[in-house]
Coordinates of C-alpha atoms and ligand atoms in Angstrom, one line a residue:
M1 CA 17.2 77.1 39.0
K2 CA 13.7 74.4 38.1
R3 CA 14.6 71.2 39.5
S4 CA 13.8 70.2 35.5
N5 CA 16.8 72.4 34.3
L6 CA 19.1 71.3 37.0
F7 CA 18.7 67.7 35.7
L8 CA 19.4 68.7 32.2
L9 CA 22.7 70.7 33.3
I10 CA 23.8 68.1 35.1
G11 CA 23.3 65.7 32.1
V12 CA 25.3 67.8 29.8
I13 CA 28.1 68.4 32.0
A14 CA 28.3 64.6 32.7
A15 CA 27.9 63.8 29.1
A16 CA 30.8 66.2 28.1
V17 CA 33.3 64.6 30.9
V18 CA 32.2 61.3 29.2
I19 CA 33.3 62.6 25.6
F20 CA 36.3 64.0 27.0
L21 CA 37.7 61.0 28.9
N22 CA 37.0 59.0 25.9
F23 CA 38.6 61.3 23.5
D24 CA 41.6 61.5 26.0
S25 CA 41.9 57.6 26.3
S26 CA 42.2 56.9 22.5
N27 CA 44.4 59.3 21.8
I28 CA 46.4 57.8 24.8
K29 CA 46.1 54.4 23.2
T30 CA 47.4 56.2 19.6
S31 CA 50.2 57.6 21.1
Q32 CA 51.3 54.7 23.1
L33 CA 51.1 52.7 19.9
S34 CA 53.1 54.6 17.8
E35 CA 55.6 55.2 20.7
A36 CA 56.2 51.4 21.2
G37 CA 56.2 48.9 18.7
G38 CA 53.0 49.4 16.4
E39 CA 50.7 46.9 15.5
L40 CA 50.6 43.5 14.1
K41 CA 47.6 41.5 13.1
I42 CA 48.2 37.3 12.9
Y43 CA 45.6 34.9 11.7
N44 CA 46.7 31.5 12.8
W45 CA 45.4 27.8 13.1
S46 CA 43.2 27.4 16.2
D47 CA 45.1 25.3 19.3
Y48 CA 48.6 25.9 17.3
I49 CA 50.5 28.2 19.9
A50 CA 51.6 28.1 23.7
E51 CA 49.4 30.0 25.8
D52 CA 51.9 33.1 26.9
T53 CA 53.7 33.4 23.4
I54 CA 51.8 36.2 22.2
S55 CA 51.9 38.0 25.6
N56 CA 55.5 37.6 25.9
F57 CA 56.5 38.8 22.3
E58 CA 54.1 41.9 23.5
A59 CA 55.7 42.5 26.8
E60 CA 59.3 42.0 24.4
T61 CA 58.7 44.1 21.8
G62 CA 55.9 46.6 22.8
I63 CA 54.4 45.4 19.6
I64 CA 50.2 45.2 20.0
V65 CA 49.4 42.0 18.6
T66 CA 45.4 41.1 17.2
Y67 CA 45.9 37.4 17.1
D68 CA 42.4 36.1 15.1
M69 CA 42.3 32.1 14.5
Y70 CA 40.9 29.8 11.7
D71 CA 40.4 26.1 11.4
S72 CA 40.4 25.6 7.9
N73 CA 42.6 26.6 4.7
E74 CA 39.6 27.1 2.6
V75 CA 38.4 29.9 5.1
L76 CA 42.1 31.3 4.9
E77 CA 42.3 30.8 1.2
A78 CA 39.0 33.2 0.4
K79 CA 40.3 35.9 2.7
M80 CA 43.6 36.0 1.0
L81 CA 42.3 35.9 -2.9
A82 CA 39.6 38.7 -2.0
G83 CA 42.5 40.9 -0.3
S84 CA 42.4 43.5 2.2
S85 CA 42.2 40.9 4.8
G86 CA 44.1 43.1 7.2
Y87 CA 46.3 40.4 8.1
D88 CA 50.5 41.0 8.5
L89 CA 51.3 37.0 9.2
V90 CA 49.0 33.9 8.4
V91 CA 49.8 30.1 8.2
P92 CA 48.8 28.2 5.2
T93 CA 49.5 24.8 4.5
A94 CA 52.4 24.5 1.7
D95 CA 49.9 23.6 -1.1
F96 CA 47.3 26.6 -0.2
L97 CA 50.5 28.6 -0.3
A98 CA 51.6 27.9 -3.7
R99 CA 48.4 28.5 -5.2
G100 CA 47.7 31.6 -3.4
R101 CA 51.7 32.8 -4.7
E102 CA 50.0 31.8 -8.2
A103 CA 47.4 34.1 -7.4
G104 CA 49.6 37.0 -6.4
A105 CA 48.4 36.9 -2.8
Y106 CA 51.4 36.7 -0.8
Q107 CA 55.0 38.3 -1.0
D108 CA 58.2 36.8 -0.8
M109 CA 60.0 36.5 2.6
D110 CA 63.6 37.8 3.0
L111 CA 65.4 35.5 5.1
S112 CA 68.3 37.9 5.6
R113 CA 66.0 39.7 7.7
I114 CA 65.4 36.9 10.0
Q115 CA 68.5 35.7 12.2
N116 CA 66.8 32.8 13.6
A117 CA 66.0 31.4 10.3
S118 CA 69.4 29.4 10.6
N119 CA 67.3 27.5 13.2
Q120 CA 65.1 26.1 10.8
D121 CA 65.5 21.8 10.0
P122 CA 66.8 22.2 6.3
E123 CA 65.1 19.1 5.3
I124 CA 61.8 20.3 6.6
Q125 CA 62.0 23.7 4.9
A126 CA 63.0 21.9 1.7
Q127 CA 60.2 19.5 1.6
A128 CA 58.1 22.5 2.0
D129 CA 59.8 24.9 -0.5
R130 CA 59.7 22.3 -3.1
M131 CA 55.8 21.9 -3.0
V132 CA 55.5 26.0 -3.3
G133 CA 58.0 25.9 -5.6
S134 CA 60.1 28.8 -4.0
N135 CA 62.8 29.0 -1.2
S136 CA 61.4 32.3 0.0
A137 CA 58.2 31.8 0.4
G138 CA 58.0 31.4 4.2
L139 CA 59.1 29.4 7.1
V140 CA 57.5 26.2 8.2
Y141 CA 56.1 26.4 11.6
M142 CA 54.5 22.8 12.3
W143 CA 54.2 19.9 10.3
G144 CA 52.3 16.8 11.1
S145 CA 50.2 14.0 9.7
T146 CA 46.4 13.3 9.5
G147 CA 45.3 10.3 11.3
I148 CA 42.8 8.7 13.6
A149 CA 42.2 9.6 17.5
Y150 CA 39.9 6.9 19.2
N151 CA 38.8 6.3 22.6
E152 CA 40.2 2.8 24.1
D153 CA 37.6 1.7 25.9
M154 CA 34.5 3.1 24.0
V155 CA 35.7 1.6 21.0
A156 CA 36.7 -1.7 22.5
E157 CA 33.4 -2.0 24.3
R158 CA 31.6 -2.0 20.5
L159 CA 33.9 -3.4 18.3
G160 CA 35.7 -5.9 20.6
D161 CA 39.5 -6.4 20.9
D162 CA 40.2 -6.9 17.5
A163 CA 39.0 -2.8 16.6
P164 CA 41.0 -2.3 13.5
T165 CA 43.2 0.7 15.2
D166 CA 45.9 0.3 12.6
S167 CA 43.3 1.2 9.7
W168 CA 41.1 3.9 8.3
S169 CA 38.8 1.3 8.2
L170 CA 37.9 1.9 11.9
I171 CA 36.0 4.8 10.6
L172 CA 35.9 4.1 6.8
D173 CA 34.0 0.7 6.8
P174 CA 30.5 1.3 7.0
A175 CA 30.0 -1.9 9.3
N176 CA 32.5 -0.2 11.8
A177 CA 30.8 3.4 11.4
A178 CA 27.1 2.2 12.2
K179 CA 28.7 0.4 15.6
L180 CA 30.4 3.5 16.4
E181 CA 27.4 5.9 15.7
D182 CA 26.3 6.0 19.1
C183 CA 29.2 7.0 20.9
G184 CA 30.2 9.3 18.1
I185 CA 32.3 10.0 14.9
A186 CA 33.7 13.1 13.8
I187 CA 35.8 14.1 10.4
L188 CA 37.7 16.9 9.8
D189 CA 36.3 19.4 7.4
A190 CA 39.2 19.8 5.4
P191 CA 38.8 17.9 2.0
T192 CA 42.7 18.1 0.8
D193 CA 43.2 16.0 3.8
V194 CA 40.5 13.8 4.1
L195 CA 40.1 12.7 0.3
P196 CA 43.5 11.7 -0.2
N197 CA 43.2 9.4 2.7
V198 CA 40.0 7.8 1.5
M199 CA 41.9 7.3 -1.8
T200 CA 44.7 5.4 0.1
Y201 CA 42.2 3.3 1.8
L202 CA 40.2 2.4 -1.4
G203 CA 43.9 1.3 -2.8
Y204 CA 44.5 4.2 -5.1
P205 CA 47.3 6.5 -4.7
G206 CA 46.7 9.4 -2.4
T207 CA 48.7 11.9 -4.7
S208 CA 45.7 10.8 -7.6
M209 CA 44.5 14.1 -9.2
E210 CA 41.5 10.9 -11.2
K211 CA 38.2 12.5 -11.1
S212 CA 37.2 9.4 -11.1
H213 CA 39.2 8.8 -7.8
F214 CA 37.8 11.8 -5.9
E215 CA 34.3 10.8 -7.0
A216 CA 35.0 6.9 -5.5
A217 CA 36.2 8.8 -2.4
G218 CA 33.0 10.7 -2.1
D219 CA 30.8 7.7 -2.6
A220 CA 33.0 6.1 0.4
L221 CA 32.3 9.1 2.8
S222 CA 28.7 9.3 1.7
A223 CA 28.5 5.3 2.9
I224 CA 29.6 6.7 6.4
R225 CA 27.7 9.9 6.0
P226 CA 24.5 8.7 8.2
Y227 CA 27.1 7.6 11.0
L228 CA 28.9 10.8 11.6
R229 CA 27.9 13.2 14.3
Y230 CA 29.8 16.1 12.7
I231 CA 32.2 17.4 10.3
N232 CA 34.1 20.1 11.9
S233 CA 38.1 20.7 12.0
S234 CA 38.4 22.1 15.8
Q235 CA 35.4 20.8 17.8
S236 CA 36.7 17.4 18.0
I237 CA 39.6 18.1 20.5
N238 CA 37.3 19.2 23.2
D239 CA 34.7 16.5 22.5
I240 CA 37.1 13.4 22.3
A241 CA 38.6 14.5 25.7
N242 CA 35.3 14.3 26.9
G243 CA 33.9 11.1 25.8
D244 CA 31.2 13.1 23.9
I245 CA 32.9 11.6 20.9
C246 CA 34.7 8.4 20.7
A247 CA 36.3 8.2 17.2
A248 CA 37.7 11.0 14.9
I249 CA 39.8 11.9 11.9
M250 CA 42.2 14.3 13.5
W251 CA 45.5 16.3 12.8
S252 CA 47.8 14.6 14.9
G253 CA 48.9 17.5 17.6
D254 CA 45.3 18.2 18.2
A255 CA 44.7 14.3 18.6
F256 CA 47.7 14.6 21.6
Q257 CA 46.2 17.9 23.0
A258 CA 42.8 15.9 23.2
A259 CA 44.8 13.2 25.2
Y260 CA 46.5 15.4 27.1
R261 CA 43.4 17.2 28.3
A262 CA 41.7 14.1 29.3
E263 CA 44.6 13.2 31.7
E264 CA 44.9 16.3 33.3
A265 CA 41.0 16.1 33.8
E266 CA 41.3 12.6 35.1
N267 CA 38.1 11.7 33.7
G268 CA 38.9 8.2 32.5
H269 CA 39.3 8.6 29.0
V270 CA 42.3 7.3 27.5
I271 CA 42.8 8.3 23.9
D272 CA 44.9 7.2 21.3
Y273 CA 46.0 8.5 17.9
Y274 CA 47.6 6.5 15.1
I275 CA 48.6 7.0 11.4
P276 CA 46.8 4.5 9.5
N277 CA 48.8 1.5 8.1
E278 CA 47.6 2.2 4.5
G279 CA 49.2 5.5 4.7
T280 CA 48.2 9.0 5.3
N281 CA 49.4 12.6 4.1
L282 CA 52.0 14.6 5.9
W283 CA 51.4 18.3 5.7
F284 CA 53.5 21.7 6.3
D285 CA 52.2 24.9 7.6
V286 CA 54.2 28.0 6.6
M287 CA 54.4 31.4 7.9
A288 CA 53.8 34.0 5.4
I289 CA 53.4 37.5 4.8
P290 CA 49.9 38.6 2.6
A291 CA 51.0 41.0 -0.6
D292 CA 49.0 43.5 1.1
A293 CA 50.4 43.3 4.8
K294 CA 50.4 46.7 6.6
N295 CA 53.0 45.8 9.1
V296 CA 56.1 43.8 7.3
D297 CA 58.3 44.9 9.7
N298 CA 56.6 43.6 12.8
A299 CA 55.7 40.4 10.5
Y300 CA 59.7 39.9 10.4
K301 CA 59.7 40.5 14.0
F302 CA 57.7 38.2 14.9
V303 CA 58.7 35.3 12.6
D304 CA 62.4 36.1 14.0
Y305 CA 60.6 35.5 17.7
M306 CA 58.9 32.1 16.6
M307 CA 62.0 30.9 15.1
R308 CA 63.8 31.3 18.8
A309 CA 64.7 28.0 19.7
D310 CA 63.1 28.2 23.5
V311 CA 60.0 30.0 21.8
A312 CA 59.8 27.1 19.4
A313 CA 60.4 24.1 21.9
A314 CA 57.6 25.7 24.0
N315 CA 55.4 25.9 21.5
V316 CA 55.6 22.5 20.6
N317 CA 55.2 21.6 24.0
Y318 CA 52.4 23.1 24.1
V319 CA 50.4 22.1 21.1
W320 CA 52.2 18.8 20.5
Y321 CA 52.7 19.1 16.7
A322 CA 56.5 18.5 15.2
S323 CA 58.5 21.6 14.5
G324 CA 60.0 22.9 11.6
N325 CA 62.6 24.1 14.2
E326 CA 66.0 22.0 14.3
A327 CA 67.3 24.4 17.3
A328 CA 64.4 23.7 19.3
R329 CA 65.0 19.9 19.6
P330 CA 67.2 20.0 22.9
D331 CA 64.3 21.9 24.9
I332 CA 61.5 19.6 23.3
D333 CA 59.9 16.9 25.9
P334 CA 61.3 13.8 24.9
E335 CA 58.0 12.1 24.9
I336 CA 57.0 14.3 22.0
L337 CA 60.2 13.7 20.3
S338 CA 60.1 9.9 20.6
H339 CA 56.6 9.5 19.5
P340 CA 55.6 7.7 16.3
G341 CA 52.6 9.7 16.1
I342 CA 54.1 13.0 16.0
Y343 CA 57.7 12.3 14.5
P344 CA 56.5 9.4 12.4
T345 CA 59.2 6.0 12.3
E346 CA 61.2 5.7 8.8
K347 CA 59.1 2.4 8.1
A348 CA 55.7 4.9 8.6
K349 CA 57.2 7.4 6.2
E350 CA 57.4 5.0 3.5
K351 CA 53.4 5.1 3.4
L352 CA 53.5 8.7 3.8
F353 CA 52.6 11.3 0.9
V354 CA 52.0 14.9 0.6
T355 CA 48.7 16.2 -0.9
P356 CA 49.8 17.9 -4.3
V357 CA 49.0 21.4 -5.1
Y358 CA 45.7 20.8 -7.1
D359 CA 45.3 22.9 -10.2
A360 CA 41.9 24.8 -10.6
Q361 CA 39.9 22.2 -12.3
T362 CA 41.0 19.4 -9.8
D363 CA 40.1 21.9 -7.2
R364 CA 36.7 22.4 -8.2
I365 CA 36.0 18.4 -8.4
V366 CA 37.5 18.6 -4.9
T367 CA 35.0 21.0 -4.0
R368 CA 32.0 19.6 -5.8
V369 CA 32.8 16.1 -4.2
W370 CA 33.1 17.3 -0.5
N371 CA 30.0 19.7 -0.8
R372 CA 27.8 16.8 -1.7
F373 CA 29.1 14.4 0.7
S374 CA 28.9 17.1 3.6
A375 CA 25.4 17.9 2.6
G376 CA 24.6 14.4 2.8
N377 CA 23.7 14.0 -0.9
Ligands
N2P401 C1 45.8 23.0 14.7 C2 45.2 22.5 13.2 C3 46.7 22.0 12.6 C4 46.8 22.5 11.4 N1 44.7 23.0 15.4 C5 46.5 21.3 10.1 N2 47.0 21.9 8.9

C-alpha cells in the first residue's frame, strides 16, 4: 500500500471511531435522562440562590437542571411575552407577573401539588397575591427593598461625617453626586424600582402613576447622570465590595452580599446599606410557571424542594434576602432575621410602598423617561 493511501485509511478509521463514540455518548445521555428524572429549565435572578441548591436538587431527584440568570424584569418579561422561551420556572417580581398573566404568559399553579407550600408566610404571600390578583399565580421566593449601599470611609472622606446616609439625597442630590463621582456611583437598571423612589425623594407618592411625576423623576435622574459610573443591576455587588465604586442604589440582599464579600476578602472596605427615610418600595419575587413550559411536573418538584424549610433557610443565609418561607425562620442566621435592612422595622414599614402594576400607557411613559435618562439626554 502506498504511504499516502495508508494515511488516508488511518484517517477514515479515526473519523469513524469519533463518529461512533459521539453517537454512542449522546445515546447514553438521552436514555439516562429519561430513566432518571428528565429535565428542568430554570431562569432566575443572578446572585439569588445558594451555591449547592441546584446540585443538591439534581442529586436528590435525578433531574438535569439548566440554570440561566437575568438581572432585569424587563428582560424576563420580553422573553415571556415572546413565548417559546424554553423555561419551565421563572421568578418575576409580582407586578411583572400580574402583567404577564394578563397577557396569558403564565399558567396557574396548583398549590395542592406542593406539599411544602404550607411552609409559606401567609402574610407575605397574601401581599404578593393581592398585587397579582390571584392566589394561584405562584409562591413568593424572596422579598426585599431598594435602598442605598455605600462605602463608609470613601463616602465620609468626601462628604464628611454629616453625609446624609439615611436619605436618597446621598446620591440624588447633584451636589453630593458630584463629590462622589470620582469614587464611583452606580444605579440599578430597574426603572420600576428607581423611578418611584426618585418620586418619594421629590415629595410625590411612590405609588403615583402621574405622567408629570415620572417626568420630574426623569429630570432629577438626568441631573445626576453626568456623575454616574454606570446603570446596571448586577455589576455593583463586586464593584462596591472591591472599592471600585463607593455608592449605589441596590437591592437589599445584593448590598449585604457585597458587604460580606468585602469582609471575607479582608480588603478593608466596610459596606453599609440603608432604607432611605423618605421611604422605598418593597418587592416580592414569585416562583411561577410559564404557560408553555414543557417540564411542568419537574417545575412543581423544584418549587416543592425550594419550599422545604432547610432549603429555604440555606438560600436566605447565602443571598441575604428576606424569605417568603416562615418555617425556615429557625434555621435563618439571627443576624439576618434581626437586620432592619433585611426585615424592616415596624417604623420603617410605615414609609414602605409597593410599586403598582403599571398599565400599558404608564409602562410606555416609564420606558420613555428611563430611556432618555440612560441615554444621557
Ligand atoms: C438578586 C436580585 C433581586 C431581585 N440579585 C430584585 N427583585
